[in-house]
Short mmCIF file of C-alpha atoms and ligand atoms in Angstrom, two decimals:
data_model
loop_
_atom_site.label_atom_id
_atom_site.label_comp_id
_atom_site.label_asym_id
_atom_site.label_seq_id
_atom_site.Cartn_x
_atom_site.Cartn_y
_atom_site.Cartn_z
CA MET A 37 0.05 -0.01 -0.11
CA ASN A 38 1.36 3.22 -1.00
CA GLN A 39 0.69 5.76 1.66
CA GLU A 40 1.58 9.22 -0.16
CA HIS A 41 -1.58 7.97 -2.39
CA VAL A 42 -3.74 7.62 0.71
CA GLU A 43 -2.32 10.99 1.38
CA GLU A 44 -3.11 12.48 -1.88
CA LEU A 45 -6.93 11.18 -1.51
CA LEU A 46 -7.54 12.46 2.15
CA ARG A 47 -6.38 16.14 0.56
CA PHE A 48 -8.63 15.66 -2.11
CA LEU A 49 -11.65 14.82 -0.03
CA ARG A 50 -11.05 17.57 2.56
CA PHE A 51 -12.44 20.21 -0.03
CA PRO A 52 -15.93 20.82 0.56
CA SER A 53 -16.91 20.79 -3.10
CA ILE A 54 -20.65 20.80 -3.22
CA SER A 55 -21.53 21.94 -6.52
CA THR A 56 -25.37 22.60 -5.77
CA ASP A 57 -24.52 24.87 -3.09
CA PRO A 58 -23.66 28.59 -3.91
CA GLU A 59 -21.90 29.10 -0.57
CA HIS A 60 -19.00 26.35 -1.73
CA LYS A 61 -18.37 28.10 -4.84
CA SER A 62 -14.92 28.99 -3.74
CA ASP A 63 -14.43 25.40 -2.28
CA VAL A 64 -15.36 23.86 -5.32
CA ALA A 65 -12.61 26.23 -7.58
CA ALA A 66 -9.97 25.41 -5.18
CA CYS A 67 -10.87 21.51 -5.42
CA ALA A 68 -10.24 22.03 -9.19
CA GLY A 69 -6.99 24.31 -8.50
CA TRP A 70 -5.89 21.10 -6.46
CA LEU A 71 -6.45 18.46 -9.26
CA GLN A 72 -4.89 20.83 -11.74
CA GLN A 73 -1.96 21.22 -9.70
CA LYS A 74 -1.90 17.24 -8.87
CA LEU A 75 -2.33 16.82 -12.72
CA THR A 76 0.54 18.56 -13.57
CA GLN A 77 2.71 17.20 -11.23
CA ILE A 78 2.40 13.67 -12.35
CA GLY A 79 3.66 15.45 -15.63
CA LEU A 80 0.40 16.17 -17.86
CA GLU A 81 -0.15 19.44 -19.39
CA ALA A 82 -3.22 20.49 -17.22
CA GLU A 83 -5.62 23.37 -18.02
CA LEU A 84 -8.26 25.05 -15.88
CA HIS A 85 -11.39 26.22 -18.05
CA PRO A 86 -13.57 28.46 -16.15
CA THR A 87 -17.47 28.06 -17.10
CA ALA A 88 -20.68 30.43 -16.21
CA GLY A 89 -20.75 27.64 -13.55
CA HIS A 90 -17.99 25.62 -11.95
CA PRO A 91 -14.52 24.90 -13.50
CA ILE A 92 -13.71 22.16 -16.12
CA VAL A 93 -10.24 20.48 -15.35
CA VAL A 94 -8.68 19.09 -18.74
CA ALA A 95 -5.03 17.22 -18.80
CA ARG A 96 -3.28 15.49 -21.58
CA ASN A 97 0.47 14.16 -22.27
CA VAL A 98 2.07 14.66 -25.37
CA HIS A 99 -0.02 13.29 -28.36
CA ARG A 100 1.18 11.29 -31.37
CA GLU A 101 -0.34 10.53 -34.62
CA ASP A 102 0.66 6.57 -34.30
CA ARG A 103 -1.57 5.79 -31.39
CA ARG A 104 -4.93 5.82 -29.84
CA THR A 105 -6.67 8.37 -27.87
CA VAL A 106 -8.23 7.64 -24.46
CA LEU A 107 -10.51 10.11 -22.86
CA ILE A 108 -11.14 9.67 -19.21
CA TYR A 109 -14.00 11.40 -17.76
CA GLY A 110 -14.72 11.84 -14.32
CA HIS A 111 -16.20 14.59 -11.52
CA TYR A 112 -14.60 16.32 -8.59
CA ASP A 113 -17.97 17.92 -7.40
CA VAL A 114 -19.92 16.20 -4.66
CA GLN A 115 -23.32 15.93 -3.61
CA PRO A 116 -24.92 17.97 -0.21
CA VAL A 117 -24.16 16.43 2.96
CA ASP A 118 -27.59 16.44 4.55
CA PRO A 119 -28.72 15.31 6.96
CA VAL A 120 -25.31 15.86 8.34
CA ALA A 121 -26.35 14.45 12.25
CA LEU A 122 -26.30 11.16 10.75
CA TRP A 123 -22.59 11.25 9.95
CA THR A 124 -20.60 9.20 12.40
CA THR A 125 -17.73 11.62 11.56
CA PRO A 126 -17.86 14.90 9.56
CA PRO A 127 -18.08 14.64 6.02
CA PHE A 128 -15.39 16.54 4.99
CA GLU A 129 -12.82 15.37 7.90
CA PRO A 130 -11.89 11.74 6.12
CA ARG A 131 -11.60 8.78 8.64
CA ILE A 132 -9.92 5.62 7.56
CA GLU A 133 -11.43 2.41 9.64
CA ASN A 134 -10.99 -1.22 8.63
CA GLY A 135 -9.55 -0.40 5.58
CA ILE A 136 -12.27 1.85 4.39
CA ILE A 137 -12.33 5.42 3.96
CA TYR A 138 -15.42 7.40 4.90
CA ALA A 139 -16.19 10.89 3.38
CA ARG A 140 -18.80 12.49 1.22
CA GLY A 141 -17.30 11.87 -2.44
CA SER A 142 -14.93 9.02 -1.38
CA THR A 143 -16.97 6.71 -3.91
CA ASP A 144 -18.85 9.59 -5.80
CA ASN A 145 -16.44 10.24 -7.55
CA LYS A 146 -13.16 11.57 -6.08
CA GLY A 147 -11.72 7.93 -4.99
CA GLN A 148 -12.52 6.73 -8.31
CA ILE A 149 -11.14 9.53 -10.52
CA LEU A 150 -7.90 9.82 -8.05
CA ALA A 151 -7.31 6.36 -9.09
CA HIS A 152 -6.81 6.92 -12.44
CA VAL A 153 -5.12 9.95 -11.84
CA LEU A 154 -2.49 8.13 -9.66
CA GLY A 155 -2.40 5.35 -12.06
CA VAL A 156 -1.06 7.47 -14.65
CA GLY A 157 1.28 9.16 -12.48
CA GLU A 158 2.75 5.59 -11.62
CA THR A 159 2.96 4.51 -15.17
CA LEU A 160 4.52 7.91 -16.35
CA LYS A 161 7.11 7.31 -13.31
CA GLU A 162 7.97 4.10 -14.22
CA HIS A 163 8.23 4.37 -18.01
CA GLY A 164 8.21 8.15 -18.87
CA ASP A 165 5.28 7.73 -21.43
CA LEU A 166 1.50 6.17 -21.68
CA PRO A 167 0.83 3.71 -24.42
CA VAL A 168 -2.07 6.08 -25.65
CA ASN A 169 -2.86 9.84 -26.12
CA LEU A 170 -4.59 10.25 -22.79
CA ILE A 171 -7.19 13.09 -21.95
CA PHE A 172 -8.32 13.87 -18.33
CA LEU A 173 -11.79 15.56 -18.45
CA ILE A 174 -13.01 16.48 -14.93
CA GLU A 175 -16.11 18.47 -14.07
CA GLY A 176 -17.28 19.96 -11.21
CA GLU A 177 -21.19 20.28 -12.20
CA GLU A 178 -21.76 16.27 -12.73
CA GLU A 179 -24.07 16.24 -9.69
CA VAL A 180 -26.09 19.26 -10.87
CA GLY A 181 -26.73 17.82 -14.32
CA SER A 182 -23.35 18.82 -16.36
CA LYS A 183 -24.51 22.35 -17.14
CA HIS A 184 -21.80 23.71 -19.23
CA LEU A 185 -20.24 20.71 -20.23
CA GLU A 186 -21.91 19.98 -23.43
CA ASP A 187 -21.12 23.51 -24.80
CA PHE A 188 -17.31 23.00 -23.82
CA LEU A 189 -17.54 19.94 -26.05
CA ILE A 190 -18.82 21.48 -28.71
CA LEU A 191 -16.56 24.33 -28.78
CA HIS A 192 -13.40 21.88 -28.20
CA ARG A 193 -14.59 19.21 -30.21
CA ASP A 194 -11.36 19.23 -31.99
CA GLU A 195 -8.89 19.11 -28.92
CA LEU A 196 -11.24 16.44 -27.17
CA LYS A 197 -11.25 14.35 -30.73
CA CYS A 198 -10.80 10.67 -28.95
CA ASP A 199 -11.30 6.80 -30.14
CA VAL A 200 -12.68 5.74 -27.00
CA ILE A 201 -14.12 7.32 -23.32
CA ALA A 202 -13.50 5.23 -20.05
CA VAL A 203 -15.38 6.19 -17.00
CA SER A 204 -15.54 5.13 -13.22
CA ASP A 205 -18.22 6.37 -11.72
CA THR A 206 -20.47 3.07 -11.61
CA GLY A 207 -20.61 0.06 -9.18
CA MET A 208 -19.55 -3.44 -8.79
CA VAL A 209 -21.82 -5.76 -7.92
CA ALA A 210 -19.90 -7.48 -5.12
CA PRO A 211 -16.37 -6.84 -3.26
CA GLY A 212 -13.83 -8.30 -5.95
CA VAL A 213 -16.17 -8.75 -8.84
CA PRO A 214 -14.83 -6.51 -11.68
CA THR A 215 -18.08 -5.27 -13.32
CA LEU A 216 -18.52 -3.38 -16.56
CA THR A 217 -21.76 -1.48 -17.05
CA TYR A 218 -22.87 -1.18 -20.77
CA GLY A 219 -26.37 0.30 -19.73
CA LEU A 220 -27.55 3.47 -17.40
CA ARG A 221 -30.96 4.89 -16.94
CA GLY A 222 -31.78 8.30 -18.16
CA ILE A 223 -33.51 10.70 -16.12
CA ALA A 224 -36.51 13.45 -16.25
CA ALA A 225 -37.14 15.84 -13.42
CA LEU A 226 -40.31 17.46 -12.63
CA GLU A 227 -41.35 19.71 -9.64
CA LEU A 228 -44.67 19.74 -8.54
CA LYS A 229 -46.78 22.83 -6.89
CA VAL A 230 -50.38 22.63 -5.72
CA THR A 231 -51.87 26.06 -4.49
CA GLY A 232 -55.53 26.51 -3.27
CA PRO A 233 -56.37 29.65 -0.89
CA ASP A 234 -54.53 33.13 -1.25
CA THR A 235 -53.44 32.42 2.27
CA ASP A 236 -53.18 29.72 4.82
CA LEU A 237 -56.92 29.25 6.34
CA HIS A 238 -58.25 28.41 9.72
CA SER A 239 -59.38 24.58 9.16
CA GLY A 240 -62.16 24.83 11.19
CA ILE A 241 -63.73 27.93 9.71
CA PHE A 242 -62.88 27.00 6.05
CA GLY A 243 -62.15 22.99 6.36
CA GLY A 244 -64.77 21.17 4.08
CA ALA A 245 -65.57 23.74 1.79
CA VAL A 246 -62.12 24.26 -0.09
CA ALA A 247 -59.70 21.78 -1.13
CA ASN A 248 -56.75 20.80 0.89
CA PRO A 249 -53.53 21.43 -1.71
CA ILE A 250 -51.49 18.65 0.67
CA THR A 251 -54.51 16.31 0.01
CA ILE A 252 -54.67 16.82 -3.71
CA LEU A 253 -51.06 16.76 -4.31
CA ALA A 254 -50.93 13.23 -2.08
CA ARG A 255 -53.66 12.12 -4.30
CA LEU A 256 -51.86 13.09 -7.80
CA ILE A 257 -48.83 10.99 -6.58
CA ALA A 258 -50.67 8.21 -5.79
CA LEU A 259 -52.17 8.19 -8.99
CA LEU A 260 -48.61 7.73 -10.52
CA HIS A 261 -48.48 4.11 -9.79
CA ASP A 262 -51.18 1.55 -10.45
CA HIS A 263 -52.14 -1.48 -7.83
CA GLU A 264 -49.36 -3.68 -9.97
CA GLU A 265 -46.45 -0.91 -9.13
CA ARG A 266 -46.35 -0.01 -12.88
CA VAL A 267 -46.48 3.60 -13.40
CA ALA A 268 -49.80 4.84 -14.16
CA VAL A 269 -49.03 7.70 -16.78
CA PRO A 270 -50.78 6.62 -20.18
CA GLY A 271 -47.81 6.13 -22.72
CA PHE A 272 -45.29 5.93 -20.50
CA TYR A 273 -43.90 2.28 -21.28
CA ASP A 274 -44.61 2.80 -25.21
CA GLY A 275 -41.27 1.91 -26.77
CA VAL A 276 -39.43 0.39 -23.82
CA ILE A 277 -37.13 -2.28 -25.22
CA PRO A 278 -37.75 -5.39 -23.35
CA LEU A 279 -34.95 -7.31 -21.37
CA GLU A 280 -33.12 -9.52 -23.60
CA PRO A 281 -33.10 -13.41 -22.43
CA TRP A 282 -29.49 -13.26 -21.87
CA GLU A 283 -29.61 -10.39 -19.68
CA ARG A 284 -32.27 -12.35 -17.23
CA ARG A 285 -30.03 -15.49 -17.31
CA SER A 286 -26.86 -14.08 -16.38
CA TRP A 287 -28.07 -11.41 -13.90
CA GLU A 288 -29.87 -14.01 -12.11
CA LYS A 289 -26.47 -16.04 -11.54
CA LEU A 290 -24.82 -12.47 -10.03
CA PRO A 291 -23.97 -12.25 -6.48
CA ILE A 292 -26.21 -9.77 -5.50
CA GLY A 293 -30.02 -10.20 -5.76
CA ASP A 294 -33.44 -9.76 -4.10
CA ALA A 295 -31.96 -10.99 -0.41
CA GLU A 296 -29.05 -8.81 -0.66
CA ILE A 297 -30.94 -5.79 -1.70
CA ARG A 298 -33.15 -6.27 1.20
CA GLN A 299 -30.62 -6.37 3.20
CA LEU A 300 -28.73 -3.27 1.91
CA THR A 301 -31.46 -1.25 2.32
CA GLY A 302 -32.98 -2.42 5.68
CA VAL A 303 -36.77 -2.45 4.18
CA PRO A 304 -39.15 -4.86 5.73
CA ALA A 305 -40.09 -6.31 2.51
CA LEU A 306 -39.03 -5.41 -1.20
CA ALA A 307 -41.66 -3.84 -3.85
CA GLY A 308 -41.90 -2.91 -7.21
CA GLU A 309 -43.35 -3.59 -10.89
CA LEU A 310 -44.83 -6.90 -11.12
CA GLY A 311 -43.00 -9.97 -12.91
CA PHE A 312 -39.30 -8.43 -12.75
CA SER A 313 -36.62 -9.22 -10.23
CA SER A 314 -35.13 -6.36 -8.22
CA LEU A 315 -32.19 -6.11 -10.53
CA GLU A 316 -34.43 -5.93 -13.53
CA ARG A 317 -36.35 -3.43 -11.75
CA ILE A 318 -33.56 -1.24 -11.03
CA TRP A 319 -31.49 -1.94 -14.17
CA ALA A 320 -34.14 -2.26 -17.03
CA ARG A 321 -37.35 -0.67 -16.06
CA PRO A 322 -38.35 2.91 -15.73
CA THR A 323 -39.65 4.26 -12.51
CA ALA A 324 -41.24 7.18 -10.93
CA GLU A 325 -39.89 8.39 -7.69
CA VAL A 326 -40.97 11.11 -5.25
CA ASN A 327 -37.48 12.36 -3.78
CA GLY A 328 -39.33 15.14 -1.77
CA ILE A 329 -42.52 16.94 -0.58
CA GLY A 330 -43.53 19.37 1.63
CA GLY A 331 -46.32 21.73 2.65
CA GLY A 332 -48.03 22.74 6.03
CA PHE A 333 -47.38 22.66 9.57
CA GLN A 334 -44.18 20.66 10.41
CA GLY A 335 -43.86 21.47 13.95
CA GLU A 336 -44.29 20.11 17.47
CA GLY A 337 -47.98 19.34 18.36
CA THR A 338 -51.02 20.34 16.24
CA LYS A 339 -52.23 23.19 14.10
CA THR A 340 -55.56 23.30 12.58
CA VAL A 341 -54.65 24.86 9.42
CA ILE A 342 -55.07 24.33 5.36
CA ALA A 343 -51.84 25.33 3.81
CA LYS A 344 -52.33 27.57 1.10
CA GLU A 345 -49.92 25.32 -1.04
CA ALA A 346 -47.95 22.08 -1.18
CA PHE A 347 -45.03 20.79 -3.30
CA ALA A 348 -43.23 17.70 -4.31
CA LYS A 349 -40.19 16.98 -6.51
CA LEU A 350 -40.33 14.01 -8.85
CA THR A 351 -37.79 12.19 -10.87
CA PHE A 352 -38.51 9.52 -13.54
CA ARG A 353 -35.72 6.79 -14.63
CA LEU A 354 -35.70 6.10 -18.19
CA VAL A 355 -34.83 2.75 -20.09
CA PRO A 356 -33.81 2.39 -23.89
CA GLY A 357 -36.56 3.13 -26.25
CA GLN A 358 -37.93 6.27 -23.92
CA ASP A 359 -37.12 9.89 -24.44
CA PRO A 360 -37.21 12.35 -21.56
CA GLU A 361 -38.97 15.10 -23.44
CA THR A 362 -42.10 12.62 -24.79
CA VAL A 363 -42.12 11.01 -21.24
CA MET A 364 -42.45 14.67 -19.59
CA LYS A 365 -45.20 15.55 -21.87
CA ALA A 366 -47.02 12.47 -20.99
CA VAL A 367 -46.69 13.18 -17.38
CA ARG A 368 -47.75 16.77 -17.35
CA ALA A 369 -50.55 15.80 -19.55
CA TYR A 370 -51.72 13.06 -17.11
CA LEU A 371 -51.56 15.22 -14.07
CA LEU A 372 -53.14 18.34 -15.23
CA ALA A 373 -56.11 16.15 -16.63
CA GLN A 374 -56.08 14.46 -12.98
CA CYS A 375 -55.89 17.96 -10.83
CA PRO A 376 -59.42 19.05 -9.90
CA ALA A 377 -60.60 22.79 -10.82
CA SER A 378 -60.63 23.51 -7.04
CA VAL A 379 -56.59 24.07 -7.08
CA HIS A 380 -53.95 25.11 -9.30
CA LEU A 381 -51.62 22.90 -10.37
CA GLU A 382 -47.94 24.47 -11.44
CA LEU A 383 -45.33 22.09 -13.25
CA LYS A 384 -41.84 23.04 -13.49
CA GLY A 385 -39.42 20.35 -15.77
CA GLY A 386 -35.73 19.74 -14.36
CA HIS A 387 -32.76 17.93 -15.49
CA ALA A 388 -33.34 15.60 -18.34
CA GLY A 389 -30.81 12.61 -19.18
CA GLU A 390 -31.25 10.04 -21.94
CA PRO A 391 -30.64 6.52 -21.09
CA TYR A 392 -27.45 4.87 -22.51
CA HIS A 393 -26.70 1.44 -23.88
CA THR A 394 -23.59 0.00 -25.41
CA ASN A 395 -21.95 -3.22 -26.78
CA PRO A 396 -20.33 -4.58 -23.99
CA ASN A 397 -18.43 -7.13 -26.27
CA SER A 398 -17.24 -4.33 -28.95
CA ALA A 399 -13.54 -4.23 -29.42
CA ASP A 400 -12.89 -1.79 -26.62
CA GLY A 401 -15.34 -3.48 -24.50
CA THR A 402 -13.50 -6.74 -24.41
CA ALA A 403 -10.18 -4.84 -23.87
CA ALA A 404 -12.01 -3.34 -20.65
CA GLN A 405 -12.98 -6.67 -19.75
CA ARG A 406 -9.65 -8.18 -19.92
CA ALA A 407 -8.11 -5.25 -17.88
CA LEU A 408 -10.91 -6.03 -15.37
CA THR A 409 -10.19 -9.52 -15.28
CA GLN A 410 -6.17 -8.88 -14.64
CA THR A 411 -7.06 -6.58 -12.27
CA PHE A 412 -9.34 -8.61 -9.95
CA GLY A 413 -8.54 -12.01 -11.04
CA LYS A 414 -11.95 -13.03 -11.47
CA GLU A 415 -14.75 -13.07 -14.54
CA VAL A 416 -16.46 -9.72 -15.34
CA ALA A 417 -19.88 -9.16 -14.36
CA LEU A 418 -21.84 -7.51 -17.37
CA ILE A 419 -24.57 -5.27 -15.92
CA ARG A 420 -26.79 -2.20 -16.59
CA GLU A 421 -27.03 0.25 -13.54
CA GLY A 422 -30.04 2.37 -12.11
CA GLY A 423 -28.32 5.34 -11.87
CA SER A 424 -27.77 8.26 -14.52
CA ILE A 425 -24.99 9.69 -16.19
CA PRO A 426 -26.17 12.10 -18.93
CA ILE A 427 -23.07 13.16 -20.20
CA VAL A 428 -22.30 10.00 -21.56
CA ASN A 429 -25.04 10.40 -24.45
CA THR A 430 -23.49 13.61 -25.16
CA PHE A 431 -20.31 12.00 -25.63
CA ARG A 432 -21.49 9.98 -28.10
CA ARG A 433 -23.42 12.64 -30.02
CA VAL A 434 -21.00 15.21 -29.81
CA LEU A 435 -17.45 13.56 -30.15
CA GLU A 436 -19.23 10.37 -31.57
CA VAL A 437 -17.29 8.10 -29.45
CA GLU A 438 -18.70 5.01 -26.97
CA THR A 439 -18.14 4.95 -23.12
CA LEU A 440 -17.00 2.12 -21.13
CA LEU A 441 -18.24 2.32 -17.52
CA LEU A 442 -15.68 0.51 -15.32
CA GLY A 443 -17.22 1.13 -12.14
CA LEU A 444 -15.43 0.66 -8.59
CA ALA A 445 -18.45 1.52 -6.17
CA LEU A 446 -19.65 -1.20 -3.69
CA PRO A 447 -23.28 -1.72 -3.03
CA ASP A 448 -22.97 -0.45 0.19
CA CYS A 449 -21.00 2.64 -0.43
CA ARG A 450 -23.69 5.00 0.25
CA ALA A 451 -23.01 7.50 -2.29
CA HIS A 452 -25.47 10.47 -1.77
CA ALA A 453 -26.30 9.15 1.72
CA PRO A 454 -24.68 9.77 4.92
CA ASN A 455 -21.35 7.73 5.79
CA GLU A 456 -20.46 7.52 1.88
CA ASN A 457 -17.48 5.43 1.82
CA PHE A 458 -14.78 3.89 -0.56
CA PRO A 459 -12.57 0.68 0.46
CA LEU A 460 -8.72 1.58 -0.16
CA GLU A 461 -8.71 -2.00 -1.55
CA ASN A 462 -10.80 -0.36 -4.79
CA PHE A 463 -8.63 2.80 -4.46
CA PHE A 464 -5.58 0.52 -5.32
CA ALA A 465 -7.50 -1.75 -7.63
CA GLY A 466 -8.17 1.44 -9.82
CA ILE A 467 -4.74 2.50 -9.78
CA ARG A 468 -3.60 -0.96 -11.34
CA LEU A 469 -6.86 -0.84 -13.60
CA ASN A 470 -5.65 2.24 -15.17
CA ARG A 471 -2.65 0.92 -16.21
CA LEU A 472 -3.92 -2.27 -17.38
CA LEU A 473 -6.84 -0.70 -19.12
CA LEU A 474 -4.71 1.98 -21.23
CA GLU A 475 -2.57 -0.94 -22.08
CA GLU A 476 -5.44 -2.91 -23.33
CA LEU A 477 -6.71 -0.19 -25.09
CA ALA A 478 -3.55 1.03 -26.79
CA ARG A 479 -3.92 -2.42 -28.81
N1 BES B 690 -22.21 8.10 -10.10
C1 BES B 690 -23.37 8.57 -10.20
C2 BES B 690 -24.60 7.61 -11.13
C3 BES B 690 -24.71 6.35 -10.87
C4 BES B 690 -25.03 5.99 -9.60
C5 BES B 690 -24.49 5.54 -12.09
C6 BES B 690 -25.09 4.75 -9.33
C7 BES B 690 -24.68 3.98 -11.84
C8 BES B 690 -24.88 3.76 -10.49
C9 BES B 690 -23.44 10.03 -10.63
O1 BES B 690 -22.94 10.90 -9.58
C10 BES B 690 -25.01 10.52 -10.47
O2 BES B 690 -25.45 10.39 -9.34
N2 BES B 690 -25.92 11.00 -11.25
C11 BES B 690 -26.92 11.59 -11.10
C12 BES B 690 -27.51 12.17 -12.42
C13 BES B 690 -28.56 13.30 -11.67
C14 BES B 690 -27.84 14.37 -11.09
C15 BES B 690 -28.54 14.05 -13.43
C16 BES B 690 -28.17 10.49 -10.83
O3 BES B 690 -27.88 9.22 -11.20
O4 BES B 690 -28.96 10.80 -10.08
ZN1 ZN B 691 -23.55 11.26 -7.41
#
């Protein structure tokens, strides 16, 4: 174990680079600056590109005509830390316990991207060169929908021209099991606001004669699913590409399934669309989720009030065959049609991203599988994931190149949640993986 590598990770993790919070803008910038310095220190030409949001860090070695170009993408921004009281130790004071590092961003994505950076550093130190032309593209806005990266890609299309992209920002099915992800769900976000009376009302004086916005909102949310846990929006499943028989067969054999998911989540029983296993539901079926809800009195005791408004935040995860815009249109039409005239319903769209699907057995896909097998000494699991990395579709559209997803996150990494963690073992596996991957992709 290289202690200096661990120290570097600890330094990286101490920056509270929360991209969604304006109060942390300077921390995000400082983190980008540190990364640029690190990339320069290992022998790359590194630049910071300011955007209207957070900076984009780009680094490259000396490029030669006679070899392939690999772009490694990652992000240095992190999710907010709320609820902070549920962290065992502060989120930006990384702690190592039993070989596991606890901190916000440890898995998503600082640990994984830094492994690639340090892997390149080791190869450069030993050989003075890499087997490929390399580009690091590390952004600070992934967790807020990569707002400025598409324009950047378009503007720098020529400098970012490459043969393949590698990303470590997904998961492994179990510790030690190398995993190549060939599909990601897309996403579409929608905010609902239900407003009724001009002001909050006494529920005794007016209750019974006016609609309660919270009741209506709850009813609208309940109408999103039918009794078989299918999304009830007409047209929602139109065009959804069914699972391939080989996927169902091979996923059944994975070391993760219903029992593990129940255990990981602590729920009393699993739930979901009838006729599918948990993995199928998460990786290959679309969903409607409520991410937040609010309205009315939240304090101690009772307050007899009819709140003037209520809100909810929804996201829909989409699978191949669905298009975020079409789905959003269907959802809006459905909710507006179901909403009674006794309230107003306001709908506001949020970020959107298409689902992604690529061939895991392409030439570069099999090269990635070889690198993963050599890194972990085991056969590779081929999976899809339920999360979203919308920028990979933009890579395909703008740079016309496919993305390999070689994740190092474990099922219990607690990404986006309190006590996010990353085993040092995976960090060091990532450093080894980088070297093997570049060698394999060079062929
Ligand atoms: N690393 C995740 C994406 C991910 C998570 C992929 C789990 C596969 C499995 C990424 O940082 C992320 O959280 N993405 C967001 C995208 C959103 C903000 C547009 C997501 O999936 O919620
Ligand atoms: Zn994330």
